[in-house]
Short mmCIF file of N, CA and C in Angstrom, two decimals:
data_model
loop_
_atom_site.label_atom_id
_atom_site.label_comp_id
_atom_site.label_asym_id
_atom_site.label_seq_id
_atom_site.Cartn_x
_atom_site.Cartn_y
_atom_site.Cartn_z
N UNK A 1 -1.31 33.19 30.59
CA UNK A 1 -0.90 31.79 30.66
C UNK A 1 -0.30 31.54 32.04
N UNK A 2 -0.80 30.54 32.72
CA UNK A 2 -0.35 30.19 34.04
C UNK A 2 0.86 29.27 33.94
N UNK A 3 1.92 29.61 34.68
CA UNK A 3 3.11 28.77 34.69
C UNK A 3 3.49 28.46 36.13
N UNK A 4 4.11 27.33 36.33
CA UNK A 4 4.54 26.91 37.65
C UNK A 4 6.06 26.83 37.63
N UNK A 5 6.69 27.37 38.65
CA UNK A 5 8.15 27.35 38.70
C UNK A 5 8.66 25.92 38.88
N UNK A 6 9.60 25.53 38.03
CA UNK A 6 10.23 24.22 38.13
C UNK A 6 11.58 24.36 38.78
N UNK A 7 12.34 23.29 38.80
CA UNK A 7 13.65 23.33 39.43
C UNK A 7 14.64 24.15 38.62
N UNK A 8 14.62 23.97 37.29
CA UNK A 8 15.58 24.71 36.48
C UNK A 8 14.92 25.48 35.34
N UNK A 9 13.63 25.38 35.19
CA UNK A 9 12.92 26.15 34.18
C UNK A 9 11.43 26.18 34.50
N UNK A 10 10.72 27.05 33.83
CA UNK A 10 9.29 27.12 34.07
C UNK A 10 8.58 26.07 33.24
N UNK A 11 7.58 25.43 33.83
CA UNK A 11 6.81 24.42 33.12
C UNK A 11 5.40 24.93 32.92
N UNK A 12 4.85 24.64 31.78
CA UNK A 12 3.48 25.03 31.51
C UNK A 12 2.53 24.07 32.23
N UNK A 13 1.38 24.58 32.59
CA UNK A 13 0.40 23.79 33.33
C UNK A 13 -0.03 22.56 32.52
N UNK A 14 -0.18 22.72 31.21
CA UNK A 14 -0.58 21.59 30.36
C UNK A 14 0.46 20.47 30.44
N UNK A 15 1.73 20.84 30.45
CA UNK A 15 2.80 19.83 30.57
C UNK A 15 2.72 19.12 31.91
N UNK A 16 2.48 19.88 32.96
CA UNK A 16 2.40 19.27 34.28
C UNK A 16 1.20 18.34 34.40
N UNK A 17 0.11 18.69 33.75
CA UNK A 17 -1.10 17.89 33.86
C UNK A 17 -1.02 16.63 33.00
N UNK A 18 -0.52 16.75 31.76
CA UNK A 18 -0.58 15.64 30.82
C UNK A 18 0.76 15.01 30.47
N UNK A 19 1.86 15.69 30.74
CA UNK A 19 3.16 15.23 30.28
C UNK A 19 3.59 13.91 30.89
N UNK A 20 4.13 13.05 30.04
CA UNK A 20 4.59 11.74 30.50
C UNK A 20 6.08 11.76 30.83
N UNK A 21 6.86 12.51 30.06
CA UNK A 21 8.29 12.61 30.28
C UNK A 21 8.78 13.95 29.72
N UNK A 22 9.90 14.46 30.23
CA UNK A 22 10.38 15.76 29.76
C UNK A 22 10.91 15.67 28.33
N UNK A 23 10.98 16.81 27.69
CA UNK A 23 11.58 16.83 26.37
C UNK A 23 10.82 17.70 25.39
N UNK A 24 11.23 17.58 24.15
CA UNK A 24 10.72 18.43 23.09
C UNK A 24 9.24 18.17 22.80
N UNK A 25 8.75 16.99 23.09
CA UNK A 25 7.34 16.70 22.82
C UNK A 25 6.42 17.53 23.72
N UNK A 26 6.84 17.75 24.97
CA UNK A 26 6.05 18.61 25.85
C UNK A 26 6.06 20.04 25.34
N UNK A 27 7.20 20.48 24.83
CA UNK A 27 7.29 21.82 24.26
C UNK A 27 6.36 21.96 23.07
N UNK A 28 6.27 20.90 22.26
CA UNK A 28 5.37 20.89 21.10
C UNK A 28 3.92 21.00 21.57
N UNK A 29 3.55 20.21 22.59
CA UNK A 29 2.19 20.25 23.11
C UNK A 29 1.87 21.64 23.66
N UNK A 30 2.79 22.19 24.42
CA UNK A 30 2.56 23.52 24.99
C UNK A 30 2.44 24.59 23.91
N UNK A 31 3.27 24.49 22.87
CA UNK A 31 3.20 25.45 21.78
C UNK A 31 1.83 25.39 21.12
N UNK A 32 1.34 24.19 20.86
CA UNK A 32 0.03 24.05 20.22
C UNK A 32 -1.07 24.70 21.05
N UNK A 33 -1.02 24.49 22.33
CA UNK A 33 -2.06 25.01 23.22
C UNK A 33 -1.87 26.51 23.48
N UNK A 34 -0.63 26.92 23.78
CA UNK A 34 -0.36 28.31 24.15
C UNK A 34 -0.62 29.29 23.01
N UNK A 35 -0.41 28.86 21.77
CA UNK A 35 -0.64 29.75 20.63
C UNK A 35 -2.12 29.81 20.26
N UNK A 36 -2.93 28.99 20.90
CA UNK A 36 -4.35 28.97 20.59
C UNK A 36 -4.66 28.18 19.33
N UNK A 37 -3.67 27.45 18.82
CA UNK A 37 -3.87 26.66 17.60
C UNK A 37 -4.82 25.50 17.84
N UNK A 38 -4.82 24.96 19.07
CA UNK A 38 -5.67 23.82 19.38
C UNK A 38 -6.17 23.92 20.82
N UNK A 39 -7.15 23.12 21.11
CA UNK A 39 -7.63 23.01 22.50
C UNK A 39 -6.65 22.15 23.28
N UNK A 40 -6.83 22.09 24.58
CA UNK A 40 -5.96 21.26 25.42
C UNK A 40 -6.09 19.78 25.03
N UNK A 41 -7.30 19.33 24.76
CA UNK A 41 -7.51 17.92 24.39
C UNK A 41 -6.85 17.59 23.06
N UNK A 42 -6.95 18.49 22.09
CA UNK A 42 -6.33 18.25 20.79
C UNK A 42 -4.81 18.30 20.92
N UNK A 43 -4.29 19.25 21.68
CA UNK A 43 -2.84 19.34 21.89
C UNK A 43 -2.33 18.04 22.52
N UNK A 44 -3.08 17.50 23.48
CA UNK A 44 -2.69 16.24 24.12
C UNK A 44 -2.72 15.09 23.11
N UNK A 45 -3.73 15.04 22.26
CA UNK A 45 -3.82 13.99 21.25
C UNK A 45 -2.63 14.08 20.28
N UNK A 46 -2.28 15.29 19.87
CA UNK A 46 -1.12 15.47 19.00
C UNK A 46 0.16 15.05 19.71
N UNK A 47 0.26 15.40 20.99
CA UNK A 47 1.42 15.00 21.80
C UNK A 47 1.55 13.47 21.83
N UNK A 48 0.42 12.78 22.05
CA UNK A 48 0.47 11.32 22.12
C UNK A 48 0.83 10.71 20.76
N UNK A 49 0.40 11.34 19.67
CA UNK A 49 0.77 10.86 18.35
C UNK A 49 2.27 11.04 18.13
N UNK A 50 2.80 12.21 18.50
CA UNK A 50 4.24 12.45 18.37
C UNK A 50 5.02 11.52 19.29
N UNK A 51 4.46 11.24 20.46
CA UNK A 51 5.10 10.32 21.40
C UNK A 51 5.17 8.90 20.84
N UNK A 52 4.14 8.53 20.08
CA UNK A 52 4.16 7.20 19.47
C UNK A 52 5.32 7.08 18.48
N UNK A 53 5.61 8.16 17.76
CA UNK A 53 6.76 8.15 16.85
C UNK A 53 8.06 8.00 17.65
N UNK A 54 8.20 8.76 18.73
CA UNK A 54 9.42 8.68 19.55
C UNK A 54 9.60 7.28 20.13
N UNK A 55 8.51 6.67 20.59
CA UNK A 55 8.59 5.32 21.12
C UNK A 55 8.98 4.32 20.03
N UNK A 56 8.40 4.49 18.85
CA UNK A 56 8.72 3.59 17.75
C UNK A 56 10.19 3.72 17.37
N UNK A 57 10.70 4.95 17.30
CA UNK A 57 12.11 5.16 16.94
C UNK A 57 13.03 4.54 17.99
N UNK A 58 12.68 4.69 19.27
CA UNK A 58 13.51 4.10 20.33
C UNK A 58 13.51 2.58 20.22
N UNK A 59 12.34 1.99 20.00
CA UNK A 59 12.25 0.54 19.86
C UNK A 59 13.08 0.05 18.68
N UNK A 60 12.95 0.76 17.57
CA UNK A 60 13.64 0.37 16.33
C UNK A 60 15.16 0.53 16.47
N UNK A 61 15.60 1.65 16.99
CA UNK A 61 17.03 1.96 17.07
C UNK A 61 17.75 1.10 18.11
N UNK A 62 17.06 0.75 19.19
CA UNK A 62 17.68 -0.08 20.23
C UNK A 62 17.36 -1.55 20.07
N UNK A 63 16.57 -1.89 19.05
CA UNK A 63 16.17 -3.27 18.78
C UNK A 63 15.56 -3.93 20.02
N UNK A 64 14.62 -3.22 20.63
CA UNK A 64 13.98 -3.72 21.84
C UNK A 64 12.98 -4.81 21.51
N UNK A 65 12.93 -5.87 22.33
CA UNK A 65 12.02 -7.00 22.06
C UNK A 65 10.61 -6.77 22.61
N UNK A 66 9.99 -5.68 22.24
CA UNK A 66 8.64 -5.39 22.72
C UNK A 66 7.93 -4.53 21.69
N UNK A 67 6.65 -4.38 21.88
CA UNK A 67 5.86 -3.50 21.00
C UNK A 67 6.23 -2.05 21.31
N UNK A 68 6.13 -1.16 20.32
CA UNK A 68 6.45 0.26 20.58
C UNK A 68 5.65 0.86 21.74
N UNK A 69 4.41 0.41 21.92
CA UNK A 69 3.58 0.95 22.99
C UNK A 69 4.15 0.62 24.37
N UNK A 70 4.98 -0.43 24.46
CA UNK A 70 5.53 -0.88 25.74
C UNK A 70 6.87 -0.24 26.08
N UNK A 71 7.42 0.54 25.17
CA UNK A 71 8.71 1.17 25.40
C UNK A 71 8.57 2.22 26.50
N UNK A 72 9.51 2.20 27.43
CA UNK A 72 9.51 3.18 28.52
C UNK A 72 10.41 4.34 28.10
N UNK A 73 9.84 5.53 28.14
CA UNK A 73 10.56 6.72 27.72
C UNK A 73 11.06 7.48 28.94
N UNK A 74 12.21 8.14 28.79
CA UNK A 74 12.72 8.98 29.87
C UNK A 74 12.88 10.42 29.42
N UNK A 75 12.69 10.67 28.16
CA UNK A 75 12.82 12.01 27.60
C UNK A 75 13.06 11.90 26.11
N UNK A 76 12.71 12.94 25.39
CA UNK A 76 12.88 12.95 23.94
C UNK A 76 13.53 14.26 23.55
N UNK A 77 14.60 14.16 22.77
CA UNK A 77 15.28 15.38 22.31
C UNK A 77 14.95 15.65 20.85
N UNK A 78 15.12 16.88 20.45
CA UNK A 78 14.90 17.25 19.05
C UNK A 78 15.89 16.53 18.15
N UNK A 79 17.10 16.36 18.64
CA UNK A 79 18.12 15.68 17.84
C UNK A 79 17.73 14.25 17.50
N UNK A 80 17.13 13.56 18.48
CA UNK A 80 16.67 12.19 18.24
C UNK A 80 15.62 12.15 17.14
N UNK A 81 14.70 13.08 17.19
CA UNK A 81 13.63 13.11 16.20
C UNK A 81 14.13 13.56 14.83
N UNK A 82 15.04 14.51 14.81
CA UNK A 82 15.54 15.04 13.54
C UNK A 82 16.44 14.06 12.80
N UNK A 83 16.89 13.02 13.47
CA UNK A 83 17.74 12.01 12.83
C UNK A 83 16.95 10.90 12.15
N UNK A 84 15.66 11.06 12.04
CA UNK A 84 14.82 10.03 11.44
C UNK A 84 15.24 9.78 9.99
N UNK A 85 15.23 8.50 9.62
CA UNK A 85 15.55 8.14 8.24
C UNK A 85 14.25 7.83 7.49
N UNK A 86 14.35 7.80 6.19
CA UNK A 86 13.16 7.50 5.38
C UNK A 86 12.68 6.08 5.67
N UNK A 87 13.60 5.15 5.89
CA UNK A 87 13.23 3.77 6.20
C UNK A 87 12.46 3.70 7.53
N UNK A 88 12.94 4.42 8.54
CA UNK A 88 12.25 4.44 9.84
C UNK A 88 10.85 5.03 9.70
N UNK A 89 10.72 6.08 8.91
CA UNK A 89 9.43 6.73 8.69
C UNK A 89 8.46 5.77 8.02
N UNK A 90 8.91 5.09 6.97
CA UNK A 90 8.05 4.14 6.26
C UNK A 90 7.63 2.99 7.17
N UNK A 91 8.56 2.48 7.97
CA UNK A 91 8.24 1.39 8.90
C UNK A 91 7.24 1.84 9.97
N UNK A 92 7.40 3.06 10.44
CA UNK A 92 6.48 3.60 11.44
C UNK A 92 5.06 3.67 10.88
N UNK A 93 4.91 4.23 9.70
CA UNK A 93 3.58 4.32 9.08
C UNK A 93 3.00 2.95 8.80
N UNK A 94 3.85 2.06 8.32
CA UNK A 94 3.41 0.70 8.02
C UNK A 94 2.93 0.00 9.29
N UNK A 95 3.67 0.17 10.38
CA UNK A 95 3.30 -0.47 11.64
C UNK A 95 1.90 -0.04 12.07
N UNK A 96 1.64 1.25 12.11
CA UNK A 96 0.34 1.72 12.58
C UNK A 96 -0.78 1.46 11.58
N UNK A 97 -0.49 1.60 10.29
CA UNK A 97 -1.54 1.44 9.30
C UNK A 97 -1.92 -0.03 9.09
N UNK A 98 -0.92 -0.89 9.00
CA UNK A 98 -1.21 -2.29 8.70
C UNK A 98 -1.20 -3.20 9.93
N UNK A 99 -0.18 -3.11 10.77
CA UNK A 99 -0.10 -3.99 11.94
C UNK A 99 -1.15 -3.63 12.98
N UNK A 100 -1.39 -2.35 13.19
CA UNK A 100 -2.40 -1.93 14.17
C UNK A 100 -3.76 -1.70 13.52
N UNK A 101 -3.84 -1.94 12.22
CA UNK A 101 -5.09 -1.83 11.45
C UNK A 101 -5.75 -0.46 11.61
N UNK A 102 -4.94 0.57 11.49
CA UNK A 102 -5.44 1.94 11.57
C UNK A 102 -6.18 2.29 10.29
N UNK A 103 -7.25 3.04 10.40
CA UNK A 103 -8.02 3.43 9.22
C UNK A 103 -7.24 4.45 8.38
N UNK A 104 -7.67 4.63 7.14
CA UNK A 104 -7.03 5.62 6.27
C UNK A 104 -7.14 7.01 6.88
N UNK A 105 -8.29 7.32 7.46
CA UNK A 105 -8.47 8.63 8.08
C UNK A 105 -7.52 8.85 9.25
N UNK A 106 -7.36 7.84 10.09
CA UNK A 106 -6.44 7.95 11.23
C UNK A 106 -5.00 8.08 10.77
N UNK A 107 -4.64 7.34 9.73
CA UNK A 107 -3.28 7.44 9.19
C UNK A 107 -3.05 8.83 8.62
N UNK A 108 -4.04 9.39 7.95
CA UNK A 108 -3.92 10.74 7.40
C UNK A 108 -3.70 11.76 8.51
N UNK A 109 -4.44 11.62 9.61
CA UNK A 109 -4.26 12.53 10.75
C UNK A 109 -2.87 12.34 11.34
N UNK A 110 -2.42 11.10 11.48
CA UNK A 110 -1.09 10.81 12.02
C UNK A 110 -0.02 11.51 11.17
N UNK A 111 -0.13 11.40 9.86
CA UNK A 111 0.85 12.02 8.97
C UNK A 111 0.81 13.54 9.13
N UNK A 112 -0.37 14.11 9.20
CA UNK A 112 -0.51 15.57 9.35
C UNK A 112 0.11 16.06 10.66
N UNK A 113 -0.12 15.33 11.74
CA UNK A 113 0.43 15.72 13.05
C UNK A 113 1.95 15.66 13.02
N UNK A 114 2.50 14.59 12.48
CA UNK A 114 3.95 14.44 12.44
C UNK A 114 4.58 15.49 11.52
N UNK A 115 3.91 15.79 10.41
CA UNK A 115 4.40 16.87 9.54
C UNK A 115 4.45 18.19 10.30
N UNK A 116 3.40 18.45 11.06
CA UNK A 116 3.35 19.68 11.85
C UNK A 116 4.46 19.70 12.89
N UNK A 117 4.72 18.56 13.54
CA UNK A 117 5.81 18.46 14.50
C UNK A 117 7.14 18.79 13.84
N UNK A 118 7.40 18.20 12.68
CA UNK A 118 8.70 18.42 12.02
C UNK A 118 8.83 19.83 11.47
N UNK A 119 7.75 20.45 11.06
CA UNK A 119 7.82 21.86 10.64
C UNK A 119 8.15 22.74 11.83
N UNK A 120 7.54 22.44 12.97
CA UNK A 120 7.84 23.20 14.19
C UNK A 120 9.29 22.96 14.64
N UNK A 121 9.75 21.71 14.60
CA UNK A 121 11.14 21.41 14.96
C UNK A 121 12.12 22.16 14.06
N UNK A 122 11.82 22.17 12.77
CA UNK A 122 12.70 22.86 11.81
C UNK A 122 12.75 24.36 12.11
N UNK A 123 11.62 24.92 12.46
CA UNK A 123 11.57 26.35 12.77
C UNK A 123 12.33 26.66 14.05
N UNK A 124 12.12 25.88 15.08
CA UNK A 124 12.74 26.17 16.38
C UNK A 124 14.22 25.81 16.42
N UNK A 125 14.66 24.90 15.56
CA UNK A 125 16.06 24.49 15.56
C UNK A 125 16.82 24.93 14.30
N UNK A 126 16.19 25.82 13.56
CA UNK A 126 16.79 26.42 12.36
C UNK A 126 17.42 25.36 11.45
N UNK A 127 16.60 24.42 11.06
CA UNK A 127 17.03 23.35 10.16
C UNK A 127 15.91 23.09 9.16
N UNK A 128 16.15 22.19 8.25
CA UNK A 128 15.13 21.83 7.27
C UNK A 128 14.41 20.56 7.73
N UNK A 129 13.10 20.50 7.57
CA UNK A 129 12.39 19.26 7.92
C UNK A 129 12.70 18.19 6.89
N UNK A 130 12.65 16.93 7.28
CA UNK A 130 12.92 15.85 6.32
C UNK A 130 11.91 15.91 5.17
N UNK A 131 12.38 16.02 3.93
CA UNK A 131 11.45 16.14 2.81
C UNK A 131 10.55 14.92 2.64
N UNK A 132 11.04 13.74 2.97
CA UNK A 132 10.22 12.54 2.80
C UNK A 132 9.00 12.53 3.72
N UNK A 133 9.10 13.22 4.85
CA UNK A 133 7.93 13.31 5.73
C UNK A 133 6.92 14.30 5.16
N UNK A 134 7.41 15.44 4.72
CA UNK A 134 6.51 16.46 4.18
C UNK A 134 5.86 16.03 2.88
N UNK A 135 6.51 15.14 2.14
CA UNK A 135 5.98 14.71 0.84
C UNK A 135 5.16 13.42 0.94
N UNK A 136 4.94 12.93 2.14
CA UNK A 136 4.17 11.71 2.31
C UNK A 136 2.74 11.93 1.84
N UNK A 137 2.26 11.03 1.02
CA UNK A 137 0.90 11.12 0.51
C UNK A 137 -0.04 10.47 1.51
N UNK A 138 -1.05 11.21 1.89
CA UNK A 138 -2.04 10.68 2.82
C UNK A 138 -2.97 9.73 2.09
N UNK A 139 -3.30 8.60 2.70
CA UNK A 139 -4.23 7.66 2.04
C UNK A 139 -5.61 8.28 1.91
N UNK A 140 -6.25 8.01 0.82
CA UNK A 140 -7.59 8.57 0.61
C UNK A 140 -8.62 7.68 1.29
N UNK A 141 -9.74 8.29 1.58
CA UNK A 141 -10.84 7.53 2.17
C UNK A 141 -11.37 6.54 1.15
N UNK A 142 -11.87 5.45 1.64
CA UNK A 142 -12.43 4.44 0.74
C UNK A 142 -13.75 4.94 0.19
N UNK A 143 -13.91 4.79 -1.08
CA UNK A 143 -15.16 5.18 -1.72
C UNK A 143 -15.93 3.93 -2.09
N UNK A 144 -17.18 3.88 -1.67
CA UNK A 144 -18.03 2.75 -1.99
C UNK A 144 -18.79 3.06 -3.27
N UNK A 145 -18.79 2.10 -4.14
CA UNK A 145 -19.50 2.28 -5.39
C UNK A 145 -21.01 2.22 -5.12
N UNK A 146 -21.72 3.20 -5.66
CA UNK A 146 -23.17 3.24 -5.49
C UNK A 146 -23.79 2.29 -6.50
N UNK A 147 -24.55 1.35 -5.97
CA UNK A 147 -25.18 0.36 -6.84
C UNK A 147 -26.43 0.97 -7.48
N UNK A 148 -26.62 0.67 -8.75
CA UNK A 148 -27.79 1.16 -9.46
C UNK A 148 -28.98 0.27 -9.12
N UNK A 149 -30.10 0.92 -8.88
CA UNK A 149 -31.33 0.20 -8.58
C UNK A 149 -32.11 0.07 -9.89
N UNK A 150 -32.43 -1.16 -10.27
CA UNK A 150 -33.18 -1.33 -11.51
C UNK A 150 -34.53 -0.60 -11.45
N UNK A 151 -35.00 -0.07 -12.58
CA UNK A 151 -36.26 0.69 -12.60
C UNK A 151 -37.44 -0.08 -12.03
N UNK A 152 -37.54 -1.37 -12.24
CA UNK A 152 -38.66 -2.15 -11.72
C UNK A 152 -38.65 -2.17 -10.19
N UNK A 153 -37.47 -2.33 -9.60
CA UNK A 153 -37.34 -2.34 -8.14
C UNK A 153 -37.63 -0.94 -7.60
N UNK A 154 -37.15 0.08 -8.31
CA UNK A 154 -37.39 1.46 -7.90
C UNK A 154 -38.90 1.76 -7.88
N UNK A 155 -39.61 1.32 -8.90
CA UNK A 155 -41.06 1.54 -8.97
C UNK A 155 -41.77 0.82 -7.83
N UNK A 156 -41.31 -0.38 -7.48
CA UNK A 156 -41.90 -1.15 -6.39
C UNK A 156 -41.68 -0.42 -5.05
N UNK A 157 -40.48 0.15 -4.87
CA UNK A 157 -40.19 0.90 -3.64
C UNK A 157 -41.11 2.10 -3.53
N UNK A 158 -41.24 2.86 -4.61
CA UNK A 158 -42.10 4.04 -4.60
C UNK A 158 -43.55 3.68 -4.32
N UNK A 159 -44.02 2.55 -4.87
CA UNK A 159 -45.40 2.11 -4.68
C UNK A 159 -45.68 1.77 -3.21
N UNK A 160 -44.66 1.30 -2.50
CA UNK A 160 -44.85 0.85 -1.12
C UNK A 160 -44.54 1.92 -0.07
N UNK A 161 -44.16 3.12 -0.50
CA UNK A 161 -43.88 4.18 0.46
C UNK A 161 -45.17 4.65 1.11
N UNK A 162 -45.10 4.92 2.42
CA UNK A 162 -46.28 5.37 3.16
C UNK A 162 -45.88 6.56 4.05
N UNK A 163 -46.81 7.34 4.44
CA UNK A 163 -46.61 8.42 5.41
C UNK A 163 -45.67 9.50 4.93
N UNK A 164 -44.74 9.93 5.85
CA UNK A 164 -43.82 11.01 5.56
C UNK A 164 -42.88 10.70 4.40
N UNK A 165 -42.53 9.45 4.27
CA UNK A 165 -41.61 9.06 3.20
C UNK A 165 -42.27 9.28 1.83
N UNK A 166 -43.56 9.13 1.75
CA UNK A 166 -44.28 9.33 0.49
C UNK A 166 -44.19 10.79 0.06
N UNK A 167 -44.25 11.71 1.01
CA UNK A 167 -44.20 13.14 0.71
C UNK A 167 -42.85 13.56 0.15
N UNK A 168 -41.80 12.85 0.48
CA UNK A 168 -40.45 13.22 0.01
C UNK A 168 -40.30 12.97 -1.47
N UNK A 169 -41.05 12.08 -2.04
CA UNK A 169 -40.93 11.75 -3.45
C UNK A 169 -42.03 12.39 -4.24
#
């Protein structure tokens, strides 16, 4: 693993390349990549998802008059993230799922990434992760009901099949 000497600590190359601000989120991204758990691109995507939570919490806690995406960050500490309340968590999920019209699949990935972040934070800071985050139910994918084709229409379709499609039936 290649590291570059910083002013007061060593920084990982991934942090230097993709990091937006110092703090625990960069450590999370580096851990994901350095352990071989994810590729650099996936680690960065997870970092940006965790960063969206930090921005949302800052906006909510400081009552900033802007969208969470517009919040300017200067650093994120583990203590800030570990102080999350159940209400803040629910509002965060609601914002992205309903206000930003995120799909069920994207919301499920968001929940999984944040759960992974909090499990890692709990391990590195010798604390318990918030149970309400770990117990969050991921939304299921939408299932489309398969419409039944009446036998008369089915027979008409089969009668009109030509070429390769005819061989399949």
